[in-house]
Every structure is written in structure tokens, then in C-alpha cells.
Short mmCIF file of C-alpha atoms in Angstrom, two decimals:
data_model
loop_
_atom_site.label_atom_id
_atom_site.label_comp_id
_atom_site.label_asym_id
_atom_site.label_seq_id
_atom_site.Cartn_x
_atom_site.Cartn_y
_atom_site.Cartn_z
CA MET A 1 0.23 -5.86 20.99
CA THR A 2 1.16 -6.97 17.77
CA LYS A 3 4.31 -7.23 16.69
CA LYS A 4 5.88 -5.14 13.28
CA ASP A 5 7.20 -7.15 10.85
CA ILE A 6 11.21 -6.99 10.31
CA VAL A 7 12.40 -8.24 7.43
CA ILE A 8 16.32 -9.14 7.77
CA ILE A 9 18.25 -10.12 4.59
CA SER A 10 21.49 -10.93 4.66
CA GLN A 11 23.76 -14.04 3.66
CA ASP A 12 25.48 -14.32 7.14
CA ALA A 13 24.15 -17.01 9.76
CA ALA A 14 26.00 -15.67 12.14
CA LEU A 15 24.94 -11.57 11.53
CA SER A 16 21.02 -13.25 11.26
CA ASP A 17 21.24 -15.23 14.28
CA LEU A 18 22.54 -12.19 16.38
CA LEU A 19 20.01 -10.29 14.98
CA GLU A 20 17.53 -12.86 15.87
CA ARG A 21 18.55 -12.68 19.18
CA THR A 22 18.48 -9.49 19.31
CA LEU A 23 15.40 -8.58 18.58
CA ARG A 24 13.18 -11.07 18.57
CA ASP A 25 11.56 -10.56 21.61
CA PHE A 26 10.04 -7.32 20.44
CA PHE A 27 9.29 -8.30 16.56
CA ARG A 28 8.43 -10.35 13.86
CA LEU A 29 11.45 -11.46 11.64
CA ILE A 30 11.59 -12.54 8.51
CA PRO A 31 15.04 -13.75 7.14
CA PHE A 32 15.81 -13.89 3.74
CA SER A 33 19.72 -14.93 2.21
CA ASN A 34 19.21 -12.42 -0.20
CA ILE A 35 17.28 -9.44 -1.62
CA ARG A 36 15.52 -11.11 -4.81
CA PRO A 37 13.30 -13.68 -3.31
CA ALA A 38 12.34 -10.94 -0.34
CA LEU A 39 10.84 -8.56 -2.89
CA ASP A 40 7.80 -10.63 -2.98
CA TYR A 41 6.90 -10.20 0.80
CA ILE A 42 7.95 -6.73 1.05
CA TYR A 43 5.65 -5.66 -2.20
CA ASN A 44 2.68 -7.98 -0.39
CA THR A 45 3.01 -7.39 3.55
CA MET A 46 5.05 -3.72 3.23
CA PRO A 47 7.21 -4.48 6.59
CA GLY A 48 7.97 -1.91 9.15
CA LEU A 49 11.19 -2.12 8.99
CA LEU A 50 14.21 -4.16 6.34
CA ILE A 51 17.67 -4.59 8.00
CA VAL A 52 19.87 -5.24 4.71
CA ASP A 53 23.89 -6.63 5.44
CA MET A 54 25.77 -4.39 3.48
CA THR A 55 29.12 -6.29 4.75
CA GLY A 56 29.62 -7.78 1.40
CA ASP A 57 30.66 -5.51 -1.99
CA ASP A 58 27.15 -6.61 -3.16
CA PRO A 59 25.62 -3.98 -6.59
CA PHE A 60 22.50 -6.18 -6.93
CA THR A 61 21.70 -5.99 -3.38
CA THR A 62 22.34 -2.15 -3.50
CA ASN A 63 20.67 -1.18 -7.03
CA THR A 64 17.61 -3.20 -5.69
CA LEU A 65 17.31 -1.58 -2.57
CA ASN A 66 17.49 1.87 -4.27
CA ASN A 67 15.15 1.06 -6.71
CA LEU A 68 12.78 -0.13 -4.52
CA LYS A 69 13.27 3.15 -1.90
CA GLY A 70 12.85 5.56 -4.95
CA ASP A 71 9.70 3.89 -6.15
CA PRO A 72 6.40 6.09 -4.70
CA ILE A 73 4.65 3.05 -3.20
CA PHE A 74 7.65 1.86 -0.69
CA ASN A 75 9.73 4.85 -0.65
CA GLN A 76 7.95 5.21 2.56
CA LEU A 77 9.83 1.83 3.97
CA PRO A 78 12.67 2.86 6.48
CA VAL A 79 15.34 0.61 6.05
CA LEU A 80 18.61 0.22 8.25
CA ALA A 81 21.83 -1.28 7.05
CA ILE A 82 24.97 -3.23 8.58
CA PHE A 83 28.27 -2.45 7.33
CA GLY A 84 31.26 -4.56 8.93
CA ASP A 85 33.56 -2.60 10.99
CA ALA A 86 36.76 -1.68 9.19
CA ALA A 87 33.86 -1.13 6.08
CA ALA A 88 33.81 2.79 4.90
CA VAL A 89 30.82 4.31 4.87
CA PRO A 90 29.65 4.95 1.70
CA PRO A 91 27.87 8.80 0.45
CA TRP A 92 23.94 8.76 1.22
CA ASP A 93 22.72 9.46 -2.39
CA SER A 94 24.14 6.53 -3.69
CA LEU A 95 22.56 4.35 -1.06
CA LEU A 96 18.89 5.58 0.08
CA VAL A 97 18.25 4.37 3.36
CA GLU A 98 17.46 5.99 6.62
CA ASP A 99 20.22 4.61 9.09
CA TYR A 100 23.39 2.31 9.44
CA MET A 101 24.93 0.31 12.27
CA LEU A 102 28.00 -1.33 12.46
CA LYS A 103 28.40 -5.29 13.28
CA SER A 104 30.34 -4.96 16.30
CA ASP A 105 27.11 -2.55 17.41
CA ILE A 106 24.25 -4.89 17.34
CA GLU A 107 24.68 -6.62 20.27
CA ARG A 108 24.91 -3.29 22.09
CA GLU A 109 22.42 -0.83 20.59
CA GLY A 110 20.52 -2.75 18.11
CA LEU A 111 17.34 -2.50 19.60
CA ALA A 112 17.40 1.07 20.41
CA ARG A 113 18.91 1.80 16.72
CA VAL A 114 15.50 -0.61 15.13
CA ASP A 115 13.09 1.52 17.52
CA LEU A 116 14.62 4.54 16.87
CA CYS A 117 14.36 3.84 12.84
CA ILE A 118 10.86 2.72 13.10
CA PHE A 119 9.58 5.48 15.15
CA ARG A 120 11.36 8.46 12.82
CA SER A 121 9.58 6.77 9.72
CA GLU A 122 6.69 7.06 11.72
CA ARG A 123 7.40 10.71 12.49
CA VAL A 124 8.32 11.86 8.66
CA VAL A 125 6.50 9.66 6.76
CA GLU A 126 2.09 9.67 6.97
CA VAL A 127 0.83 6.06 6.24
CA ASN A 128 -2.40 4.66 7.31
CA PRO A 129 -2.09 2.73 9.88
CA LEU A 130 -4.41 -0.44 8.80
CA THR A 131 -2.48 -0.92 5.42
CA LYS A 132 0.24 0.63 5.54
CA LEU A 133 -0.07 2.52 2.53
CA PRO A 134 0.48 6.47 2.06
CA GLY A 135 -2.43 8.28 3.37
CA ASN A 136 -3.38 11.71 2.10
CA ILE A 137 -0.46 14.58 2.11
CA SER A 138 1.70 11.98 0.12
CA ILE A 139 -1.41 11.23 -2.29
CA ASN A 140 -1.72 15.20 -2.94
CA ARG A 141 2.28 15.55 -2.97
CA GLN A 142 2.44 13.31 -5.21
CA ILE A 143 -0.64 14.16 -7.49
CA GLN A 144 0.92 17.76 -7.47
CA LYS A 145 4.18 16.79 -7.95
CA ARG A 146 3.16 14.98 -11.72
CA ILE A 147 1.09 17.68 -12.44
CA ASP A 148 4.07 20.84 -11.68
CA ARG A 149 6.10 18.19 -14.11
CA GLY A 150 3.92 18.35 -16.87
CA ASP A 151 3.26 14.03 -16.96
CA VAL A 152 0.43 13.40 -18.79
CA PHE A 153 -1.18 10.75 -16.36
CA ALA A 154 -4.52 8.83 -15.00
CA LEU A 155 -6.09 9.13 -11.13
CA ALA A 156 -8.42 6.79 -10.09
CA TYR A 157 -10.53 6.45 -6.57
CA GLY A 158 -11.89 3.75 -6.54
CA ASP A 159 -14.27 2.81 -3.20
CA LEU A 160 -16.15 -0.37 -1.70
CA ASP A 161 -19.96 -0.03 -2.23
CA ASN A 162 -22.72 -1.51 0.65
CA PHE A 163 -19.72 -1.36 3.28
CA LYS A 164 -21.09 -0.21 5.92
CA PRO A 165 -24.20 -2.45 6.66
CA PHE A 166 -21.12 -5.54 6.26
CA ASN A 167 -18.99 -3.82 8.91
CA ASP A 168 -22.12 -3.37 10.94
CA TYR A 169 -22.92 -6.80 10.37
CA TYR A 170 -19.91 -8.96 10.92
CA GLY A 171 -18.07 -6.12 12.77
CA PHE A 172 -15.13 -4.42 12.25
CA THR A 173 -12.32 -7.00 13.06
CA ARG A 174 -13.84 -8.78 9.58
CA GLY A 175 -14.40 -5.17 7.90
CA ASP A 176 -10.77 -4.56 8.57
CA GLU A 177 -9.45 -7.68 7.14
CA ALA A 178 -12.01 -7.04 3.36
CA ILE A 179 -9.85 -3.37 3.72
CA LYS A 180 -6.48 -5.04 4.05
CA VAL A 181 -7.18 -7.61 1.27
CA ALA A 182 -8.20 -4.47 -0.99
CA GLY A 183 -5.23 -2.40 -0.52
CA ARG A 184 -3.10 -5.48 -1.09
CA LEU A 185 -4.71 -6.23 -4.20
CA ILE A 186 -4.83 -2.77 -5.38
CA LEU A 187 -1.42 -2.38 -4.68
CA ASN A 188 -0.17 -5.65 -6.43
CA ILE A 189 -1.91 -5.45 -9.75
CA VAL A 190 -0.69 -1.36 -10.20
CA LYS A 191 2.43 -2.30 -8.90
CA ASN A 192 2.30 -5.66 -11.57
CA ARG A 193 0.84 -3.20 -14.78
CA GLN A 194 3.22 -0.68 -13.68
CA PRO A 195 6.53 -1.54 -12.01
CA VAL A 196 8.25 1.48 -12.42
CA GLY A 197 6.21 4.93 -11.81
CA GLY A 198 2.40 4.05 -10.27
CA PHE A 199 1.24 4.63 -6.66
CA ILE A 200 -1.47 3.66 -4.47
CA GLY A 201 -2.40 5.56 -1.52
CA HIS A 202 -4.94 4.51 1.26
CA ILE A 203 -7.14 8.05 1.64
CA GLY A 204 -8.33 6.82 5.04
CA GLY A 205 -11.72 3.54 5.66
CA ASP A 206 -12.76 2.06 2.16
CA ASP A 207 -11.23 4.50 0.15
CA PHE A 208 -8.18 4.01 -2.05
CA ILE A 209 -6.26 5.69 -4.99
CA TYR A 210 -3.72 4.65 -7.41
CA ILE A 211 -2.23 6.79 -10.01
CA MET A 212 -0.66 5.26 -13.01
CA ASP A 213 0.29 6.08 -16.71
CA LEU A 214 -3.17 6.40 -18.87
CA ASN A 215 -2.62 4.05 -21.57
CA LEU A 216 -2.34 1.38 -18.43
CA VAL A 217 -5.00 2.64 -16.29
CA GLU A 218 -8.23 0.63 -17.59
CA GLU A 219 -6.62 -2.72 -17.96
CA ALA A 220 -5.33 -2.53 -14.41
CA SER A 221 -9.15 -1.35 -13.04
CA ALA A 222 -10.75 -4.02 -14.84
CA GLU A 223 -8.00 -7.01 -13.60
CA ILE A 224 -8.61 -4.99 -9.90
CA ILE A 225 -12.86 -5.76 -10.43
CA GLN A 226 -12.34 -8.74 -11.80
CA ALA A 227 -10.09 -10.06 -9.07
CA PHE A 228 -12.02 -8.03 -6.32
CA ASP A 229 -15.72 -9.67 -6.90
CA ARG A 230 -13.52 -13.02 -6.70
CA ILE A 231 -12.23 -12.62 -3.05
CA MET A 232 -15.10 -10.30 -1.68
CA PRO A 233 -17.55 -13.90 -1.27
CA THR A 234 -15.25 -15.51 0.79
CA PHE A 235 -15.89 -12.87 3.38
CA TYR A 236 -19.15 -13.50 3.53
CA ASP A 237 -20.70 -16.37 5.81
CA PRO A 238 -21.39 -19.30 3.37
CA ASP A 239 -25.37 -18.43 3.87
CA ASP A 240 -25.06 -14.77 3.05
CA GLY A 241 -22.17 -15.39 -0.17
CA GLU A 242 -25.39 -17.77 -1.74
CA ARG A 243 -27.99 -15.29 -1.37
CA GLY A 244 -26.25 -12.66 -2.76
CA TYR A 245 -27.23 -10.42 0.08
CA ILE A 246 -27.19 -9.70 4.18
CA GLN A 247 -30.53 -8.82 5.82
CA THR A 248 -29.41 -5.63 8.34
CA THR A 249 -31.06 -2.19 9.55
CA ASP A 250 -29.73 1.26 7.42
CA ARG A 251 -28.65 4.21 8.84
CA GLN A 252 -32.74 4.51 9.01
CA GLY A 253 -33.11 1.56 11.47
CA LYS A 254 -35.13 -0.12 8.79
CA GLU A 255 -34.23 -3.84 8.12
CA LYS A 256 -33.25 -3.51 4.61
CA ARG A 257 -31.04 -6.23 2.03
CA PHE A 258 -27.59 -5.62 1.13
CA PRO A 259 -26.22 -6.90 -1.68
CA LEU A 260 -22.50 -8.02 -1.26
CA VAL A 261 -19.44 -5.41 -1.61
CA SER A 262 -18.53 -4.09 -4.59
CA LEU A 263 -15.97 -1.57 -5.89
CA SER A 264 -16.85 1.38 -7.70
CA ILE A 265 -13.97 3.06 -9.21
CA GLY A 266 -13.73 6.45 -10.72
CA ILE A 267 -10.80 7.77 -13.53
CA ALA A 268 -9.62 11.01 -14.18
CA HIS A 269 -6.71 11.92 -16.56
CA ASN A 270 -5.30 15.05 -17.89
CA SER A 271 -4.93 14.16 -21.29
CA ASN A 272 -8.03 16.63 -22.99
CA SER A 273 -8.01 19.08 -19.88
CA SER A 274 -5.03 20.97 -17.72
CA PHE A 275 -4.80 20.71 -13.58
CA SER A 276 -3.13 23.01 -11.92
CA HIS A 277 -4.05 21.92 -8.40
CA TYR A 278 -4.51 18.48 -7.39
CA GLY A 279 -7.73 19.41 -5.40
CA GLU A 280 -8.87 20.03 -9.29
CA PHE A 281 -7.71 16.44 -10.22
CA THR A 282 -9.29 14.84 -6.81
CA GLU A 283 -12.96 16.41 -7.93
CA ILE A 284 -12.84 14.91 -11.00
CA ALA A 285 -11.93 11.27 -10.45
CA SER A 286 -14.66 11.76 -7.32
CA GLU A 287 -17.51 13.06 -9.75
CA MET A 288 -16.53 9.80 -11.78
CA LYS A 289 -16.66 7.51 -9.17
CA LYS A 290 -20.14 8.91 -8.11
CA HIS A 291 -21.05 7.89 -11.35
CA ALA A 292 -19.64 4.86 -11.34
CA LYS A 293 -22.03 3.82 -8.50
CA TYR A 294 -25.06 4.44 -10.03
CA HIS A 295 -23.86 1.10 -11.80
CA LYS A 296 -25.13 -2.03 -10.14
CA GLY A 297 -21.96 -3.71 -8.92
CA SER A 298 -18.23 -3.39 -9.62
CA CYS A 299 -17.44 -1.36 -12.62
CA TYR A 300 -15.04 1.48 -13.66
CA LYS A 301 -15.98 4.98 -15.31
CA ILE A 302 -13.75 7.08 -17.03
CA ASP A 303 -13.37 10.65 -17.89
CA LYS A 304 -14.11 10.37 -21.52
CA ARG A 305 -14.65 14.23 -21.80
CA GLN A 306 -13.33 16.45 -24.33
CA GLY A 307 -11.03 19.68 -22.83
CA PRO A 308 -11.93 21.26 -19.83
CA ALA A 309 -14.48 19.44 -17.57
#
């Protein structure tokens, strides 16, 4: 069974050593001395838990942690705070964590508290188990929340083309790796282009959703496609990649050539239309995605119609 990743952030070497001794047989531990260098790892990996040493007075760590938890992409990441035995517990609206533990309790009940924190998070928040990205319930909530607030935003629906024959030909392990890389690539580019307010979800299979400000979505989509087309050929055996296709059977059992996996993205927005339900929004994005699929290779198509669709 693969061990879950736990990021530990502490400048206290003794505390880090204690956590290491308590948890290393059950989890893969990634220690950092402060939260700044840990962010790159968190953005790229989405660990199973964040353990943060709050024994010192460190407003930067508190603010960074709150910003991370306030981001809809990362608010499902569970955080366990460690406090000194004499420290006063802060008001919980000023520190966005799921649980806390006193330093003196780590050796006795650290493993149980970590397990409980992760299990609680998995019960409360649904995430796609492969990519760790928010799933359908979170996606629908995000869209509806923005509609109810009256936000103007863009909803992009990405889908891999020719993924099934790739998955059948090379096996689900390589297919899963391709899906994970696609999700991570979308996450990184959306996060980089819109550090605050963006959202990425994994509908399931090879389908992804991302939400951005309208003025940012086209450049982000172009960058996602460019990066995807650069990375995807590396998943093929060299001969297949050089030929630009694989030869395998289609759904009817007939031998057929399938081009390399590409990415089609459909984009809907509400700058010219009014939606009251998330289903109306996703329907337009799905429609534009189908339109993008008529194009050979990776591309995005954005709804440019005026008025109600």
C-alpha cells in the first residue's frame, strides 16, 4: 500500500525528529524548515496532510497558511497544528486548521491524531483519488457559488482525445500517470496565471474543469495546450512517438491508427449571458468542448455568441 505524503513544517529539529520517529513507519514524511519552500511542493503534489509547528509567534506562517486554506483549490488540504504545552489556543477563525495537538502529546497519541485528521478530511471532502483534485460535488458548489455572487467568470472543460486507445494499448498504469500529469499541469498553470480565485477540479476519467477570470482564461488555455502537447509524446514508446500514432483495435474490434493523445478544451462564460444554475454553465462548456473536438489535435474553443445561448 502506498504511504500517504505528510508535509512537516518546523524550525525545531527536536520536534521534527519526534514526528519522524512517531510517523515514519506509516507515512512518507517531507520536512521543511519553513512554509515558504514548502509551497512549491504543496502546489505540485497535494500531500495527504500538512503538520505545521505553531509553537513560535510567526505571523508569516499563519498568514500564508490561511491564504492557502482560503484558496478553493487547497481548502480541502487537512492541516494539523502543533502548539507548545503552555501556549494559548488561538480563536479558530484566525487560524484555518482542521485539528491541533500539544507538543507533549505527540509521542503518546500523535499517530492516532494524524490518522483521525486524514480520515475526517476524506469523509468531509470528496476529492478524486487519482489526482487529489476536488470532484464533482466541489465543482458544482464552486460554479453555483460564483453564479449566486454575481461573479463574471469563465468555466473551461478539458477532455483528452484518443485516451481510451492509449490506455488500452499501454495499460492503465501509464494511463493513470498521464491523467495525473495532465491534472498537475492544469493546476500549475491556472495557479500561476491566477494565484487567487482560480479553481481546478477533476470530474473523473480524463475530464477536468478549471474556473478563472474571463480575461485570463484564453492565455492560460493556450499555455496548457502548448505544455500538454510538449509532455504527452514522452508517454509513448519512442517508435510510436516518432510515428505519431499507435495501431490498435477500436471499440468494434477493427485495427485502426490512433493519433497521439491531444487535449480539447471548451470554454463558457457569463459576460453576455445570465445563468442561474451550474448545470446551464456546464452545458455550454460541454457544448464548446465538443466543438473543439472537431479540430484535429489540441485546441480550445470559447463561446463567442452574444446573449442567451
